[in-house]
Every structure is written in structure tokens, then in C-alpha cells.
Coordinates of C-alpha atoms in Angstrom, one line a residue:
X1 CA 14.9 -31.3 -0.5
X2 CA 12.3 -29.5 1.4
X3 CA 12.1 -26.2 1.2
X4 CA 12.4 -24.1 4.4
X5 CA 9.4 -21.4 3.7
X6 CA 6.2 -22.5 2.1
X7 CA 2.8 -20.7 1.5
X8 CA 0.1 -23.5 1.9
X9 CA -3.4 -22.7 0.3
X10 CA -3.0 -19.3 1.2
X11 CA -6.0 -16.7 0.5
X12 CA -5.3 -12.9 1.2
X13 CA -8.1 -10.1 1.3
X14 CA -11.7 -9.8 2.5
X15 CA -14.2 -12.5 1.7
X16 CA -15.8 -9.8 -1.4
X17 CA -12.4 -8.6 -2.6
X18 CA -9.7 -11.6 -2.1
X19 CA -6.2 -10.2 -4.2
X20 CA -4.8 -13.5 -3.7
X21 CA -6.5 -17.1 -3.5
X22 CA -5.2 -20.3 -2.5
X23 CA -2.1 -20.0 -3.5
X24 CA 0.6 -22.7 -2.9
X25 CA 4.3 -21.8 -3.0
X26 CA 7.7 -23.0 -2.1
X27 CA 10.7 -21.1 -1.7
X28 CA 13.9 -22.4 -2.8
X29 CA 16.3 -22.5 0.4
X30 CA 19.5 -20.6 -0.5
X31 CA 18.9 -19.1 -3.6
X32 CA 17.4 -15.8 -4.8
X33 CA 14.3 -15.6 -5.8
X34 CA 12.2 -12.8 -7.3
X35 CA 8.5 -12.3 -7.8
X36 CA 7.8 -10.4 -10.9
X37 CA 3.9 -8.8 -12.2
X38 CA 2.8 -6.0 -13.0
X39 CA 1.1 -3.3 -10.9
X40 CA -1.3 -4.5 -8.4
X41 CA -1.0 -8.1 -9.6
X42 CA -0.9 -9.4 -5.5
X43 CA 3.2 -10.2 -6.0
X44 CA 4.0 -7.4 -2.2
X45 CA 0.6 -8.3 -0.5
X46 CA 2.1 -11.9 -1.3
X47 CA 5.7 -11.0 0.0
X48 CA 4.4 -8.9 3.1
X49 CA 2.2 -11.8 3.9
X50 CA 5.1 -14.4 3.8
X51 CA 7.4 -12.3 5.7
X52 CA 4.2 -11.6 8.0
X53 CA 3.3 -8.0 8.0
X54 CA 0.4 -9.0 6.5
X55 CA -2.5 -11.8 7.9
X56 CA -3.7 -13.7 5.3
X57 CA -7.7 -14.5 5.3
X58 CA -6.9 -18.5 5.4
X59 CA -4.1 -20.5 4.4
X60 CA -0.8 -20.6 6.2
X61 CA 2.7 -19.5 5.7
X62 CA 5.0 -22.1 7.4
X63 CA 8.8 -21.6 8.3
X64 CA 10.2 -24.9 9.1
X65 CA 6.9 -26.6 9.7
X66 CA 5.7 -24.0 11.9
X67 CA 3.5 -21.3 11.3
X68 CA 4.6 -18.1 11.2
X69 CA 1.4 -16.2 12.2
X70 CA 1.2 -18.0 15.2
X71 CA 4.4 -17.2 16.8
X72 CA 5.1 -13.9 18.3
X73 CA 7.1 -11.3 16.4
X74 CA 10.2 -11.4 18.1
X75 CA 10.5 -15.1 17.4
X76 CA 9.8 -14.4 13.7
X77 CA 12.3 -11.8 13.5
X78 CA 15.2 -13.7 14.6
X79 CA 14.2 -15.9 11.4
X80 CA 13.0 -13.1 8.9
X81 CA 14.0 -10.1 8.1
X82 CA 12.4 -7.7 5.8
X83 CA 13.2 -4.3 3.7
X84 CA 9.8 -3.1 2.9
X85 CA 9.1 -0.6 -0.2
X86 CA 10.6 3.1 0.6
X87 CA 12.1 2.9 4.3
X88 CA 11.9 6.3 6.4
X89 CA 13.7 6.7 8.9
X90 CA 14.0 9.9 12.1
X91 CA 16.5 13.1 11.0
X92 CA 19.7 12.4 12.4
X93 CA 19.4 8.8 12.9
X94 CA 23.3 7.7 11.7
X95 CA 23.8 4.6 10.2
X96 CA 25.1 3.0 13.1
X97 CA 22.3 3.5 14.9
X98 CA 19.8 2.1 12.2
X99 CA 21.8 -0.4 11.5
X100 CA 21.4 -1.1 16.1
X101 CA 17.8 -1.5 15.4
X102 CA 18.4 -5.2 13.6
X103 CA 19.7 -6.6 17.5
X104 CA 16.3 -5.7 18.9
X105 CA 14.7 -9.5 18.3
X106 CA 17.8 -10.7 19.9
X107 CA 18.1 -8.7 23.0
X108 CA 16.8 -9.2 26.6
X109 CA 15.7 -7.5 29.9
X110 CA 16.0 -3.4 28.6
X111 CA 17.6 -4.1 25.6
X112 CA 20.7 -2.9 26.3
X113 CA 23.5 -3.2 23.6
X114 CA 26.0 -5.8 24.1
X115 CA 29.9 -6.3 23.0
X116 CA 28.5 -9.1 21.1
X117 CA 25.6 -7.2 19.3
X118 CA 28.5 -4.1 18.4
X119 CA 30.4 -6.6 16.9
X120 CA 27.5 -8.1 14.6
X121 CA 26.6 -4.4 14.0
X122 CA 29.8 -3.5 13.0
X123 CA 30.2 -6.4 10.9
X124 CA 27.2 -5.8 9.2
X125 CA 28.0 -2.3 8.2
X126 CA 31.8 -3.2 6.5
X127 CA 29.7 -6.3 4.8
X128 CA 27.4 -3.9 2.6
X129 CA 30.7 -1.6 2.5
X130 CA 29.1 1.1 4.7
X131 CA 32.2 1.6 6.4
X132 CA 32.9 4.7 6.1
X133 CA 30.1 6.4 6.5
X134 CA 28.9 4.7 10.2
X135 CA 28.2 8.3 12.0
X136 CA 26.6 9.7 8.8
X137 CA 22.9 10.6 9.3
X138 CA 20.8 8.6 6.7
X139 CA 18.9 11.5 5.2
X140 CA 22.6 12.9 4.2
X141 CA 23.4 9.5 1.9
X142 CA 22.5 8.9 -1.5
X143 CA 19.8 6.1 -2.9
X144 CA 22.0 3.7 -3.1
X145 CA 24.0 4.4 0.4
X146 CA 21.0 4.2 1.9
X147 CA 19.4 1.1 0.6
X148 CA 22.9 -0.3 1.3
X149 CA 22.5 1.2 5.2
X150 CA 18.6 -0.5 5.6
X151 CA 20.1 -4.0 4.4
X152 CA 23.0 -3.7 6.7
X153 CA 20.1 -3.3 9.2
X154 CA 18.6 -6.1 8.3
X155 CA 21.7 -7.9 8.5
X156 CA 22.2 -7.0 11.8
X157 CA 19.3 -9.5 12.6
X158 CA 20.9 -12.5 11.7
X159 CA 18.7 -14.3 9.8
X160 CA 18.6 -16.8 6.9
X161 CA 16.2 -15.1 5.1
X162 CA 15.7 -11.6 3.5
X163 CA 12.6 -10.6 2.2
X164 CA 12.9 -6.9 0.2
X165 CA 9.7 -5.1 -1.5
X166 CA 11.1 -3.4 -4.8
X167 CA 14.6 -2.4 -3.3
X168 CA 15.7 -0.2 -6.4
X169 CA 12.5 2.1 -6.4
X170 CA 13.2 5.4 -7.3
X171 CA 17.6 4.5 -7.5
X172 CA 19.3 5.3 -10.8
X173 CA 20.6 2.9 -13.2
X174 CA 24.0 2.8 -11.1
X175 CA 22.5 2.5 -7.7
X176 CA 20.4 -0.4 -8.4
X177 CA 23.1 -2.3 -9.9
X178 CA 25.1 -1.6 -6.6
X179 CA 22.0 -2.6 -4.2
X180 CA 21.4 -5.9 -6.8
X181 CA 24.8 -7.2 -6.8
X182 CA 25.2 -6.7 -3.3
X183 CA 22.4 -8.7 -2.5
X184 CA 24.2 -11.5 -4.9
X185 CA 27.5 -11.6 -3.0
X186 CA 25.8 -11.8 0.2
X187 CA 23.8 -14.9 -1.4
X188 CA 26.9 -16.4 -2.9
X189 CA 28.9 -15.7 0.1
X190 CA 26.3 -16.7 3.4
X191 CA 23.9 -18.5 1.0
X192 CA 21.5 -16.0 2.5
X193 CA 17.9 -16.9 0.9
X194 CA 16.5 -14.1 -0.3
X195 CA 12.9 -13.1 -1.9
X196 CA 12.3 -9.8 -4.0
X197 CA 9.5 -7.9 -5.6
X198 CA 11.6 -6.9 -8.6
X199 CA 10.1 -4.7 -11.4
X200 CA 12.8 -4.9 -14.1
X201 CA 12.6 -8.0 -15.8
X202 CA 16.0 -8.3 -16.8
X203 CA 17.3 -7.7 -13.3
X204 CA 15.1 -10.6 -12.2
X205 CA 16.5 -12.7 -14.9
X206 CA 19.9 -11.7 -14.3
X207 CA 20.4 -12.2 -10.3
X208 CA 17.4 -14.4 -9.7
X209 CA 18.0 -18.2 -9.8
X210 CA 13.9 -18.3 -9.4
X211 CA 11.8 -16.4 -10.7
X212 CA 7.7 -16.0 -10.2
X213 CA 5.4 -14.8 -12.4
X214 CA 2.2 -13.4 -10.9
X215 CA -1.3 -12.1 -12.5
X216 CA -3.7 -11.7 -10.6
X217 CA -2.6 -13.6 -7.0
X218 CA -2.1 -16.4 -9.5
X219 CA 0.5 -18.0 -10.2
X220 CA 1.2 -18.2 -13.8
X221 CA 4.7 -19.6 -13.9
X222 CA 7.7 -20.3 -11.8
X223 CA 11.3 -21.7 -12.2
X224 CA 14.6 -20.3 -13.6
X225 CA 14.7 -17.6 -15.6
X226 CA 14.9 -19.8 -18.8
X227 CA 11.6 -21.3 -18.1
X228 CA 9.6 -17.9 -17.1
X229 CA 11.0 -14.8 -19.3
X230 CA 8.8 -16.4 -22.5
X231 CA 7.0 -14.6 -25.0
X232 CA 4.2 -16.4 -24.0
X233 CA 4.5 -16.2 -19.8
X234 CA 5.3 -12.2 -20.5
X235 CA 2.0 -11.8 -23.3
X236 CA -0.3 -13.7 -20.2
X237 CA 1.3 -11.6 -17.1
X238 CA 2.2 -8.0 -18.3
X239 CA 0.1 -8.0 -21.6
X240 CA 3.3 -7.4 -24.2
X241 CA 4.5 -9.0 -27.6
X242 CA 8.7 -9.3 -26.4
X243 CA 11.4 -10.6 -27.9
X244 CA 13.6 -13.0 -25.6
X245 CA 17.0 -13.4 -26.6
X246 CA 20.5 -14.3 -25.1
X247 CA 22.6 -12.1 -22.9
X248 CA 26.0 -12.4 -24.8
X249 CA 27.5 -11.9 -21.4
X250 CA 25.9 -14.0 -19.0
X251 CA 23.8 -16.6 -21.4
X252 CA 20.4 -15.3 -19.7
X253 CA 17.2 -14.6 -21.2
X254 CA 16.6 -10.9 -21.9
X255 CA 13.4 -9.0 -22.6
X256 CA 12.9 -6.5 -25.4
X257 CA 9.3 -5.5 -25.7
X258 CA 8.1 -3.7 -28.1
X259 CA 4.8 -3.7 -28.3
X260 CA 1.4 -4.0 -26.4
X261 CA -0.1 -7.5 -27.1
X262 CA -3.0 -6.5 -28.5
X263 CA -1.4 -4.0 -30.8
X264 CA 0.6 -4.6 -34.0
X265 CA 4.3 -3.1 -33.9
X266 CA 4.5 0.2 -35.4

């Protein structure tokens, strides 16, 4: 199979400072997939430049055999959607009318809402369980309402594929459970593909089916979870000696560090 979005020799940066460098990378259709790396490995200006709010300095990113820098941005939207890194929105924006904002690639002449865009919006907000708090201004939800409220947004825009930039910054262990596994059911349910910038290792292992392992704009290693959390993947990328064992649960790799790599264990 062929898969829908691929990043074709792509180079990002200035010609003295590239971050990333003819990379080439496929993502699976339909499945979630999360780029993991540590700080200022490349793995956001990589996701921004996929989901184009970034132009890379050569190289393409094609969406169905078409380059996505070279359409305009409405036609991209109605394809992409994206949830970048710490959303702000105006005081007293509710989340109906964030959630409004996702029908603007879709509508025409003054971009008036119609019947049919109410009922996507509302559908949107009861899919992410946001139900009940539709006239409640975003800066009165918690971390985990609102993340909820900026996907339903997203949503809203219809498209097959979801790019989000570290959506449990700053949320407690509870609220990035409840962001995670929503993403999951909305993959299960609408096969929704969906790329991540994911910091926790374990959360990638556990509601990724792909993961990607980035050092440097490089690639080091790619492929299910099994395949990528390694002690030898996880000593190249983030520079720590880990032990991977079994999730008793779920049968998944999980990461217990517990040292640097070029330290002994105390």
C-alpha cells in the first residue's frame, strides 16, 4: 500500500544551519503515529513542515502525489489539520465558537455559517465529549477540557489527518491520559491518521502503532513500538542506559531508565 503523506528528500533550515537534511518519510495511512527525540532533535520543525506551517529549504512533502507547499492553504486545510504546541485563544471565546473556526476552509462567499457546518460543529463537540460545556469560555476549562475543545476544533475541519505538536504539555498525569485515549478512539472509530510529537516514551509506545525515533533531523529508527523502544535505539537518540520490559497489561515495550549512558548506575 502507498502511503497517503510522504516527506521526499526533505532538507529544513538555512543553507549554514540545516536542522533537518534529506529526510525521507512515509506515514502510515490510518494509524497513529508518534515522533519521539529529545529536545531540539528537528522531530516539530519536522511535523510543522509536514503539516505545512513550515517551508522546508528543498525537498517536498506530498499528500496524495501532490505537493502540499504548492497548493494554497485553504486547499490544504480541508486535508490537514493541525494542534500546534500550547494553543491561545481571545478571553471569552466559548467553545462553540473555537470549535466554528474548523469550517473556515470549507466555507464560501463571507463565510457565513451554515445548517450543515452547525451540525459538523456540534457533532464535533459531543465526539471529544465537550458537550456540556459548549457556551463555556476556554480560559474557564481545565488542561485537559481544553485540549479536548482545540481537537474538537480541529475536527470540525473534516480531515483525514491530524497533526498535534506535544498535546499533553503542561496537563497532569490524568489529563493526558484523557487527551491520549481520546485521540485512540477517534483513530479506532474514523481511522483518523494521526501524527504526534510525543515526549513520554511510554505513551508513544502505548497508543502509537508507529513510532519514529529522531536525533538530530535523522532518522534513527522507525516501526512499531517493538522495533524502536530498544536499549540500543534509546542509548543512540536520548543518550540513556533503559531497561525495556513487558507491559503486563497491554504486552508493550516499556522504558525504565535509570541512568545516563555514559554513567554507571548508582
Amino acid at each position: 500500500m502507498t502511503e497517503r503523506l510522504n516527506a521526499n528528500q526533505l532538507s529544513i533550515g538555512y543553507a549554514e544551519s540545516m536542522i533537518v537534511k534529506d529526510l525521507n518519510l512515509s506515514i502510515p495511512t490510518g494509524k497513529i503515529t508518534a515522533l519521539v527525540g529529545a529536545n531540539g532533535s528537528g522531530k516539530s520543525t519536522i511535523l510543522k513542515t509536514m503539516a505545512r506551517l513550515m517551508k522546508p529549504a528543498s525537498g517536498s512533502v506530498l499528500l496524495d502525489g501532490k505537493s502540499i507547499h504548492t497548493q494554497s492553504t485553504k486547499e490544504v486545510a480541508r486535508q490537514l489539520a493541525i494542534l500546534p504546541q500550547n494553543p491561545t485563544a481571545p478571553d471569552g471565546l466559548t467553545v462553540s465558537e473555537l470549535v466554528s473556526y474548523g469550517r473556515y476552509p470549507h466555507q464560501k462567499g463571507f463565510g457565513a455559517i451554515a445548517a450543515e457546518d452547525r451540525k459538523i460543529i456540534s457533532s464535533a463537540i459531543e465526539v471529544t465529549g465537550m458537550g456540556d460545556f459548549s457556551d463555556r469560555p476556554i480560559e474557564r476549562l481545565s488542561g485537559g477540557q481544553r485540549q479536548r475543545a482545540w481537537i474538537a476544533m480541529a475536527l470540525a475541519q473534516q480531515t483525514d489527518i491530524l497533526f498535534l505538536d506535544e498535546p499533553t504539555t503542561f496537563l497532569d498525569m490524568a489529563h493526558q491520559l484523557e487527551v491520549l485515549q481520546l485521540l485512540q478512539v477517534l483513530n479506532e472509530r474514523e481511522r483518523r491518521t494521526i501524527i504526534m510529537v510525543v515526549h513520554d516514551l511510554n505513551h508513544a509506545s502505548r497508543f502509537g502503532h508507529h513510532m519514529v525515533a529522531i536525533k538530530s533531523g535523522t532518522v534513527v529508527s522507525e516501526g512499531a513500538p517493538v522495533d524502536v523502544m530498544t536499549p540500543d535505539v534509546l542509548r543512540e537518540v536520548f543518550g540513556i542506559e533503559a531497561d525495556i520490559v513487558e507491559d503486563p497489561r497491554t504486552g508493550l515495550p516499556l522504558c525504565l531508565p535509570y541512568s545516563l549512558a555514559d554513567r554507571k548506575a548508582i
